[in-house]
Short mmCIF file of C-alpha atoms and ligand atoms in Angstrom, two decimals:
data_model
loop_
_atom_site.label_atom_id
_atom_site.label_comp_id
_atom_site.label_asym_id
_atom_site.label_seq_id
_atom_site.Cartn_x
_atom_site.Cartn_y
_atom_site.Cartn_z
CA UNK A 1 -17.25 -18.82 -9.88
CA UNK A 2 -14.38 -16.87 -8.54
CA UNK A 3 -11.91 -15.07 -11.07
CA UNK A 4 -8.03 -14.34 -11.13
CA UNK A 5 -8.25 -10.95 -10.03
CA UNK A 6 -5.67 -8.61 -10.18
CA UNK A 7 -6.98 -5.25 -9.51
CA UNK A 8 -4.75 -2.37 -8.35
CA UNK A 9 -7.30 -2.14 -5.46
CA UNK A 10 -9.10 -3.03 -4.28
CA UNK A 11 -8.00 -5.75 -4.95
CA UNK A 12 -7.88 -9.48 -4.28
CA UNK A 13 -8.71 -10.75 -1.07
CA UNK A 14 -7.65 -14.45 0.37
CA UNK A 15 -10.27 -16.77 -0.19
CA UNK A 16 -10.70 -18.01 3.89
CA UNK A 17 -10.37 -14.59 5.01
CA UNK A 18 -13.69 -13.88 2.89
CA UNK A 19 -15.00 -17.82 3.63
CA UNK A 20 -14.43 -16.97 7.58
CA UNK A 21 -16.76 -14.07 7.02
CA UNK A 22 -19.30 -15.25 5.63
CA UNK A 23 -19.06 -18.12 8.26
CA UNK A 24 -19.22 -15.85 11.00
CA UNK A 25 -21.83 -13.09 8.89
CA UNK A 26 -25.08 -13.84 10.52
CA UNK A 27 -23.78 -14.96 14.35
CA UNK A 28 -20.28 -13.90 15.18
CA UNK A 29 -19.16 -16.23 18.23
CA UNK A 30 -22.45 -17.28 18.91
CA UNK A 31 -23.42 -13.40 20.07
CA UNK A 32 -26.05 -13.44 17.96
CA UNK A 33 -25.75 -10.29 15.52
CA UNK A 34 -23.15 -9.89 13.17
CA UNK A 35 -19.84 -8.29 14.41
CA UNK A 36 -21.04 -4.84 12.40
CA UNK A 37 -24.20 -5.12 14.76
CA UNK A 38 -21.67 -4.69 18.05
CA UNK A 39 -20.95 -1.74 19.57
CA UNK A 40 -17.19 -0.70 18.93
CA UNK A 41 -17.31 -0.09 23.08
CA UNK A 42 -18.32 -3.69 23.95
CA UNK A 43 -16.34 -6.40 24.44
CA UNK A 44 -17.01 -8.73 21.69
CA UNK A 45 -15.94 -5.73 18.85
CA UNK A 46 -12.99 -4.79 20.93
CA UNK A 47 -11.46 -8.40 21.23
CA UNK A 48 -11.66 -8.12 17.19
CA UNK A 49 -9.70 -4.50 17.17
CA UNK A 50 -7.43 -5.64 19.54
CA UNK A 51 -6.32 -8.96 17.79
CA UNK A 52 -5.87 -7.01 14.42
CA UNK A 53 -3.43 -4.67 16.33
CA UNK A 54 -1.89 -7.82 17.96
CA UNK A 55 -1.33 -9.51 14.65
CA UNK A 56 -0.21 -6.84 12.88
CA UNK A 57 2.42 -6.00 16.66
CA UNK A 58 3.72 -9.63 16.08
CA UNK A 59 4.55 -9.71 12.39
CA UNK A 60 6.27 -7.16 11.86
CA UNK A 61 7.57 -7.21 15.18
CA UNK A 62 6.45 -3.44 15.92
CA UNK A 63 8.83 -1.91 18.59
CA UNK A 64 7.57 -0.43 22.28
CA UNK A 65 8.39 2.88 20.68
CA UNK A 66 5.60 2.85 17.88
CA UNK A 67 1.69 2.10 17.67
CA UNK A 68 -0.30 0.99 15.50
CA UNK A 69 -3.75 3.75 15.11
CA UNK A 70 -6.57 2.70 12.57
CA UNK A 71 -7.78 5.77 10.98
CA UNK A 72 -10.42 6.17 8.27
CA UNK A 73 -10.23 8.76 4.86
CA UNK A 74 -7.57 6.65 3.47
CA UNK A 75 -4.26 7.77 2.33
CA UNK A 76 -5.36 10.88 0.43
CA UNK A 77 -6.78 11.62 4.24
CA UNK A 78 -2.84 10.83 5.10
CA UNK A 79 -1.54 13.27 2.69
CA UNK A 80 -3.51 16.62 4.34
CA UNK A 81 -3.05 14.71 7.72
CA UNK A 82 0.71 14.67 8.08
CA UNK A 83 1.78 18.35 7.03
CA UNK A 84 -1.68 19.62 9.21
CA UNK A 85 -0.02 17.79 11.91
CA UNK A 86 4.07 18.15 11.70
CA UNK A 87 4.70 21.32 9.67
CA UNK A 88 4.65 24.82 11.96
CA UNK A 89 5.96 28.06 11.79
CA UNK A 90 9.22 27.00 13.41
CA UNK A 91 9.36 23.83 10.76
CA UNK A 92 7.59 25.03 7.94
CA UNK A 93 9.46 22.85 5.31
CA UNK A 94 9.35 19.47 4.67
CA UNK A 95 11.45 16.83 1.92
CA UNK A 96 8.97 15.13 -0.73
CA UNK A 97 10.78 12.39 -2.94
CA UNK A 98 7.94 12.49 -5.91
CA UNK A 99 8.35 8.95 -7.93
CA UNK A 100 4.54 9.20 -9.00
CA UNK A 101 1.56 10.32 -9.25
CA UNK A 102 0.45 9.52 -5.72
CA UNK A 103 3.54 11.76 -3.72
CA UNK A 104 2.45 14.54 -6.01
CA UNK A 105 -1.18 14.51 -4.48
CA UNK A 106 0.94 14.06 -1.45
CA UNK A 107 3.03 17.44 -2.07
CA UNK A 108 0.17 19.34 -3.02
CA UNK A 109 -1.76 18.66 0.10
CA UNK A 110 1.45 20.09 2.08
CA UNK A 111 1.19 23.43 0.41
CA UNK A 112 -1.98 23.82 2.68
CA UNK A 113 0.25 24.08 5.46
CA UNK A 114 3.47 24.91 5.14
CA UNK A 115 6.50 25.69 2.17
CA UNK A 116 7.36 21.63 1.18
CA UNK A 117 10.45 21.44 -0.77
CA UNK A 118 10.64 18.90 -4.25
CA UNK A 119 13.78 17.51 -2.55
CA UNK A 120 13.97 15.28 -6.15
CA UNK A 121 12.04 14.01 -8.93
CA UNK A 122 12.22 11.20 -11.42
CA UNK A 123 10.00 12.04 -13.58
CA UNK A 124 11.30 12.02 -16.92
CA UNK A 125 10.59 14.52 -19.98
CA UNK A 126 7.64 12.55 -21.21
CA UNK A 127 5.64 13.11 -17.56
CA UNK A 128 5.95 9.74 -16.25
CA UNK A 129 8.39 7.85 -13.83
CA UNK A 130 9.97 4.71 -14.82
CA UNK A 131 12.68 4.17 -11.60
CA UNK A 132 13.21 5.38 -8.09
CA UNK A 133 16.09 7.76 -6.50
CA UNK A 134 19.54 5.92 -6.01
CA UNK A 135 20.70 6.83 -2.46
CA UNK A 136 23.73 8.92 -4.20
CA UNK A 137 20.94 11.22 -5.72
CA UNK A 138 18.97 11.96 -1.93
CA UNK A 139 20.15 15.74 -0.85
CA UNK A 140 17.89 15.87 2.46
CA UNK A 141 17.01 18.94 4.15
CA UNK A 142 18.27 18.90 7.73
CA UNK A 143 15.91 21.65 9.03
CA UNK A 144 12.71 19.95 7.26
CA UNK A 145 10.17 18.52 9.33
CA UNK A 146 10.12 14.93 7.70
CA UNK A 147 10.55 13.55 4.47
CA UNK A 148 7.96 11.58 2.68
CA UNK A 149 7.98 9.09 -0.03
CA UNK A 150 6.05 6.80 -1.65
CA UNK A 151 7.39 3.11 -1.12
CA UNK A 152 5.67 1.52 -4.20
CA UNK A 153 4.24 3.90 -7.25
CA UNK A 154 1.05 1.89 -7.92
CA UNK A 155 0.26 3.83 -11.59
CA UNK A 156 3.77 3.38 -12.61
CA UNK A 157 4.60 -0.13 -11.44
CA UNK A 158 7.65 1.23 -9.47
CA UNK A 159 8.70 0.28 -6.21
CA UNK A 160 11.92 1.39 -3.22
CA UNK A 161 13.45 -1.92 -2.86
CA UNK A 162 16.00 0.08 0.10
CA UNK A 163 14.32 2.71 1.93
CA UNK A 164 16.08 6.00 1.75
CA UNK A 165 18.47 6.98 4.81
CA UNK A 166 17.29 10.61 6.07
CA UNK A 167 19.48 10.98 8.46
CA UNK A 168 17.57 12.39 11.60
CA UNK A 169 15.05 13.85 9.88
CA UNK A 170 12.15 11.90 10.58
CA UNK A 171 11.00 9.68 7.76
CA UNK A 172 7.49 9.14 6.69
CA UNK A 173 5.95 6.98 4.32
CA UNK A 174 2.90 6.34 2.01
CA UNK A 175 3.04 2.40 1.97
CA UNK A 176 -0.62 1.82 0.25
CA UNK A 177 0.39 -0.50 -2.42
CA UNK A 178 3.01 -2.70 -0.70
CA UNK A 179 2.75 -2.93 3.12
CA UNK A 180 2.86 -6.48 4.20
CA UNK A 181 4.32 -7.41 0.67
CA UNK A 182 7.59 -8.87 3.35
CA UNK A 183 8.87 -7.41 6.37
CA UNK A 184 10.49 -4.32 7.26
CA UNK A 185 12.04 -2.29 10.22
CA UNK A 186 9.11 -0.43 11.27
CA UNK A 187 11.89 1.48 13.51
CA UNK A 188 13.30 3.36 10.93
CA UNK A 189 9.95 5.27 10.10
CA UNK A 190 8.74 8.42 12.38
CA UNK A 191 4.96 7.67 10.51
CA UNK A 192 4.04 5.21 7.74
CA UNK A 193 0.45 4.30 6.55
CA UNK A 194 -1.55 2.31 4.04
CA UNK A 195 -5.51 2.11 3.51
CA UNK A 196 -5.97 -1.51 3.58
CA UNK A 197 -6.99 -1.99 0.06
CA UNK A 198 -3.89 -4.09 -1.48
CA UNK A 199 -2.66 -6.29 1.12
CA UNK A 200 -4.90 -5.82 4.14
CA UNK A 201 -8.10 -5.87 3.62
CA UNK A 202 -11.36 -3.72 2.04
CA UNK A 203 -11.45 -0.04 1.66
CA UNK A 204 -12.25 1.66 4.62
CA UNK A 205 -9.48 1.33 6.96
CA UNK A 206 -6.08 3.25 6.84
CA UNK A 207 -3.48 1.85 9.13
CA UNK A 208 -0.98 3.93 10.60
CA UNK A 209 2.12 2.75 12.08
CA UNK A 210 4.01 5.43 13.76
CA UNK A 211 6.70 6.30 16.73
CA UNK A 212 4.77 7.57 19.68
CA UNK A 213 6.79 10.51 20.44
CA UNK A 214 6.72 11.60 16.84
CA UNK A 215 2.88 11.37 16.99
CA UNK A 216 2.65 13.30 20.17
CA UNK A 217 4.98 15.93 18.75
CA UNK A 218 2.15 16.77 16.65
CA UNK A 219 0.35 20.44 16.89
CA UNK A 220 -1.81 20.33 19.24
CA UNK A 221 -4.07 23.72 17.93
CA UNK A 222 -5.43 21.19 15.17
CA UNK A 223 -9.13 19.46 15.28
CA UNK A 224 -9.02 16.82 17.87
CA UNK A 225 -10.43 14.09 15.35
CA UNK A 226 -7.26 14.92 12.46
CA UNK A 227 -4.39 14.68 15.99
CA UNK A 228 -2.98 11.58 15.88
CA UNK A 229 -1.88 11.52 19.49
CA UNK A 230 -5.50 11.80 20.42
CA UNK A 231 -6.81 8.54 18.00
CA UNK A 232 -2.99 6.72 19.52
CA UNK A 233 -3.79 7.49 23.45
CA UNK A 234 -7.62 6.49 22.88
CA UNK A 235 -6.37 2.57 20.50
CA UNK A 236 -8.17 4.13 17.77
CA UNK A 237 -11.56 4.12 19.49
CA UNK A 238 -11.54 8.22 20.01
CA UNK A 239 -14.92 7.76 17.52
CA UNK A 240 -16.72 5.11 15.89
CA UNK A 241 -13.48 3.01 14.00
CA UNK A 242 -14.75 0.73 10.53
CA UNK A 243 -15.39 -2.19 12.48
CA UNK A 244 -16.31 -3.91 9.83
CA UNK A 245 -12.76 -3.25 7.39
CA UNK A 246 -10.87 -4.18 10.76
CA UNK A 247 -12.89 -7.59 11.22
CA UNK A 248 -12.02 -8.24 8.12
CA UNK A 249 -8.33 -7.29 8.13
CA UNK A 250 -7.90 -9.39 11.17
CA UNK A 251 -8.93 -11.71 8.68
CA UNK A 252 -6.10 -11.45 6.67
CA UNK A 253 -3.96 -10.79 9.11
CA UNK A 254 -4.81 -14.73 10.38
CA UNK A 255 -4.67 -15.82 7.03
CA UNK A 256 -1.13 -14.63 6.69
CA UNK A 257 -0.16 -15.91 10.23
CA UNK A 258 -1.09 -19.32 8.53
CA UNK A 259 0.62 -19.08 5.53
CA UNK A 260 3.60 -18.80 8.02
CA UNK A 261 3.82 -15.07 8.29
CA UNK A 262 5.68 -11.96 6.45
CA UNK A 263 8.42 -14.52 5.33
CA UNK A 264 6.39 -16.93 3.43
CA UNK A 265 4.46 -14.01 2.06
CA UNK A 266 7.60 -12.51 0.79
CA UNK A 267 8.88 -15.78 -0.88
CA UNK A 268 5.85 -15.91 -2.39
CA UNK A 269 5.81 -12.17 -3.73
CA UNK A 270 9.15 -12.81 -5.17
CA UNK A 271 8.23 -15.86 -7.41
CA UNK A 272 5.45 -14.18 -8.50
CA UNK A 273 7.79 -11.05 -9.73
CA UNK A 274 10.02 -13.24 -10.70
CA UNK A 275 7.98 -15.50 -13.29
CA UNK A 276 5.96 -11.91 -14.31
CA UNK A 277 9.29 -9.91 -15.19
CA UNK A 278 10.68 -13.32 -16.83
CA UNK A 279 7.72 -13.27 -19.44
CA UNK A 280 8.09 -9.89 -19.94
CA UNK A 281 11.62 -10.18 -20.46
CA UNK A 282 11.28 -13.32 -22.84
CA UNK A 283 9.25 -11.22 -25.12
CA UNK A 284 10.62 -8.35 -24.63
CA UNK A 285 10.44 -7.37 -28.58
CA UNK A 286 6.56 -7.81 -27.85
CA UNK A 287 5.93 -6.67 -24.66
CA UNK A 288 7.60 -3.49 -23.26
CA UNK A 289 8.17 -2.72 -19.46
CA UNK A 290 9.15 0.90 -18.87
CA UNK A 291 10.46 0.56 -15.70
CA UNK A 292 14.33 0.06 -15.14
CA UNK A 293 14.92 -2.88 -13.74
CA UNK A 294 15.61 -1.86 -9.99
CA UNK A 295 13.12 -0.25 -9.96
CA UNK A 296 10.67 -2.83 -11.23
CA UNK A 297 7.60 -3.18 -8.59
CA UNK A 298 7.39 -6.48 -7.22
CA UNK A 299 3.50 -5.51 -6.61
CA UNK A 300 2.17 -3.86 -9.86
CA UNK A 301 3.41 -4.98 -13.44
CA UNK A 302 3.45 -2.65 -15.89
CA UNK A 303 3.81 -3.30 -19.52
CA UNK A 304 2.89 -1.89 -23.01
CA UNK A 305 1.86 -4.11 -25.98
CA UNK A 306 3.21 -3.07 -29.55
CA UNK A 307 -0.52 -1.21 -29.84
CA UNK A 308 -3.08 0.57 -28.14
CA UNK A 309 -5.67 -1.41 -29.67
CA UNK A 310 -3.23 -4.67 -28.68
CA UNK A 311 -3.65 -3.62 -25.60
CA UNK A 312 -7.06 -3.73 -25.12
CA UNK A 313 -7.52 -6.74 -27.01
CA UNK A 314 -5.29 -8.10 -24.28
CA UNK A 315 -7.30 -7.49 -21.20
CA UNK A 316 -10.27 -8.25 -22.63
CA UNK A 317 -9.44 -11.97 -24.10
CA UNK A 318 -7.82 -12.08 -20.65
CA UNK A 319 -10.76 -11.27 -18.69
CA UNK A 320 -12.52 -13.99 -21.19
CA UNK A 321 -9.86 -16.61 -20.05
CA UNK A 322 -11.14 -15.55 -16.09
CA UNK A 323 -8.66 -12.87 -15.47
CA UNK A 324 -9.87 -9.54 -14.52
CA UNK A 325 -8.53 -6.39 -13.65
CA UNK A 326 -5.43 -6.05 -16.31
CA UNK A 327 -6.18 -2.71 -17.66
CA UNK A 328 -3.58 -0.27 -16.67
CA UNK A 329 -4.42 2.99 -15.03
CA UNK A 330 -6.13 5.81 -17.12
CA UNK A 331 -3.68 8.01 -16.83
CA UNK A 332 -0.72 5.59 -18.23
CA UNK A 333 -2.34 3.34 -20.08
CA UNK A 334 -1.29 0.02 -20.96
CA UNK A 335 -1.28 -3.35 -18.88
CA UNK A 336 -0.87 -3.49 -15.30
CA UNK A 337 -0.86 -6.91 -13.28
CA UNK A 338 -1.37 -6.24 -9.40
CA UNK A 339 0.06 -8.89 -7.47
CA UNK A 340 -0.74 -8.17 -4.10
CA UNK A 341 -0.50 -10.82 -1.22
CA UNK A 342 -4.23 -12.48 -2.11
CA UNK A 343 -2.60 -13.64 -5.71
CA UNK A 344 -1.33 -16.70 -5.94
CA UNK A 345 1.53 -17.93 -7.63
CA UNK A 346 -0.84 -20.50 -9.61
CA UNK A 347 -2.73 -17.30 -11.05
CA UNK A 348 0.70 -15.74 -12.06
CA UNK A 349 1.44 -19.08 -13.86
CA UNK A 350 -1.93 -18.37 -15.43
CA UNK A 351 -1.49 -14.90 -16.45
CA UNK A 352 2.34 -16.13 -18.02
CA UNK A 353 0.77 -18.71 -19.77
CA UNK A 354 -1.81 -16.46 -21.26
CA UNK A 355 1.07 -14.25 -22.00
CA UNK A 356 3.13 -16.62 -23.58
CA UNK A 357 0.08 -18.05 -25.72
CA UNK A 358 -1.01 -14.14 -26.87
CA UNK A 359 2.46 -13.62 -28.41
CA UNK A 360 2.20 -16.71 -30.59
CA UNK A 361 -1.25 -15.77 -31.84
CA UNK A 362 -0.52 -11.81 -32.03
CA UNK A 363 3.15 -11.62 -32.17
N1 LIG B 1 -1.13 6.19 -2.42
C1 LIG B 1 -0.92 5.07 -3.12
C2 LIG B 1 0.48 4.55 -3.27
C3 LIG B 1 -2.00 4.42 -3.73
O1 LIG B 1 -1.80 3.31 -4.44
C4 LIG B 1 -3.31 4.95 -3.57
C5 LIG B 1 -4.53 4.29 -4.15
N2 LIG B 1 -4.36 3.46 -5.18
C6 LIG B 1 -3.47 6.12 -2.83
C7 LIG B 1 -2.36 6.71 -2.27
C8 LIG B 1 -4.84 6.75 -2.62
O2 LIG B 1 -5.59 5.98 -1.77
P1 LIG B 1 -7.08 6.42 -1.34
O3 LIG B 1 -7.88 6.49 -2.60
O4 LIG B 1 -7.51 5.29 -0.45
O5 LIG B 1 -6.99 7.71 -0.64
#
């Protein structure tokens, strides 16, 4: 029996994306072998890589000017990636926005390369983050080589419901926890990727989405396997890609196509915030959200019951009722609810019910 899951990721994955698979396991397309058996240079594999990048083109309507590369080492891969590949002694500086946890890991791999600036921090005096930078706040170095943020803080259940305006300095973006959550314009971003653990897929692939003459403005006295101009001109087949995590991303990619693309799956995401932050709201002398409410993530809930021990009780009569993966992060504590794509708005109803039910019999 399945369960409601709502891991921070991974995390759920749609039900026929995982039924397909296991459809297709033994004999994909009547080949014979499975599609992890094929080489990544026949033509059987490369019909699968080159749907996933068609999908992916179509819904979010990806300009001629950018590509879409599959890498591997997921996003903390990303975070030595970018400054190896964009800062140099002539641009040795470049604008972090840290709203978490995640852009500090971000920062600190930059130091390897270059002098990053803190161009502004949220963090408040107790260590954690609880909003996002108004526009107002943003002072952006013209000289610096790009900025980076973090669209969606996955520990602290905050999220950039505007994307910043930079100017021309080119923008760049860890999107992990909330790419595909709707659609966006790709256009405005020089570089923005995501392993596919929330909303696209298993662990193993990190998509990349980025403007082809940023990528080849990239140094080019850098290993050939960490240039991203090198995995762009070769359609991320410059070595052996996770065939597998793309198979099954194209998965969900199809799935989503079905469910009548990025705008269903944004009107979906929204009624499941919506009924989530209601319940919090409603008991809002029980439960506490942190997070101001513009900043409130539309794809991780997090909330605080009146005790630590109240807190635990709570995921674990919740994982009792069939709902796992409530526990919040071990460096915040608490409850957080992932609602990626995968999660219904059924299980939300669930997970308020249970909510609403756990105040009357602990409140
Ligand atoms: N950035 C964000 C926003 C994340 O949520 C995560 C993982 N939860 C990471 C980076 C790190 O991803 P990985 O472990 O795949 O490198």
């Amino acid at each position: 029996m399945r369960v409601i899951n709502f891991n921070p990721g991974p995390a759920a994955m749609p039900l026929p994306a995982l039924e397909r698979a296991r459809d297709e396991l033994l004999d994909f397309q009547g080949s014979g072998m499975s599609i992890m058996e094929h080489s990544h240079r026949g033509k059987v594999y490369e019909a699968v890589h080159d749907e996933a990048i068609a999908l992916l083109t179509q819904m979010l309507d990806i300009p001629a000017t950018h590509q879409v590369v599959f890498l591997t080492g997921g996003a903390h891969q990303q975070f030595a990636q970018v400054p190896m590949n964009f800062l140099t002694p002539a641009h040795p500086s470049a604008d972090y926005f840290l709203t978490g946890g995640w852009s500090e890991k971000a920062l600190e791999e930059a130091r390897f390369y270059g002098t990053p600036r803190v161009a502004i921090t949220t963090q408040g005096p107790d260590k954690r983050y609880t909003r996002v930078p108004t526009q107002a706040e943003l002072r952006v170095d013209p000289s610096a080589a790009y900025v980076h943020f973090t669209s969606n803080n996955t520990l602290f259940g905050t999220q950039w419901h505007t994307f910043p305006e930079v100017g021309d300095v080119p923008l760049v973006a860890d999107m992990c926890s909330d790419f595909l959550w709707r659609k966006f314009d790709v256009s405005r971003f020089a570089l923005l990727y995501a392993g596919a653990q929330k909303n696209l897929g298993p662990s193993g692939v990190t998509v990349v989405v980025a403007s082809k003459e940023f990528m080849a403005r990239g140094r080019q006295d850098i290993p050939k396997v960490f240039r991203y101009s090198v995995h762009a001109e070769n359609n991320s087949l410059y070595n052996t890609p996770p065939t597998l995590a793309i198979y099954l991303a194209r998965n969900v990619l199809a799935w989503i196509r079905d469910l009548g693309g990025l705008d269903a799956v944004e009107r979906r995401n929204r009624e499941k915030a919506a009924l989530l932050y209601a319940a919090l709201d409603r008991h809002a002398g029980f439960y506490r959200a942190p997070v101001e409410r513009d900043s409130r993530s539309a794809m991780n809930a997090v909330f605080y019951l009146p005790t630590e021990a109240l807190d635990a009780t709570f995921a674990a009569e919740a994982l009792k009722a069939g709902m796992a993966g409530l526990k919040g992060h071990r460096s915040v504590g608490g409850i957080r609810a992932s609602l990626y794509n995968a999660v219904s708005v059924e299980d939300v109803r669930a997970l308020v019910s249970f909510m609403d039910h756990f105040v009357k019999t602990h409140g």
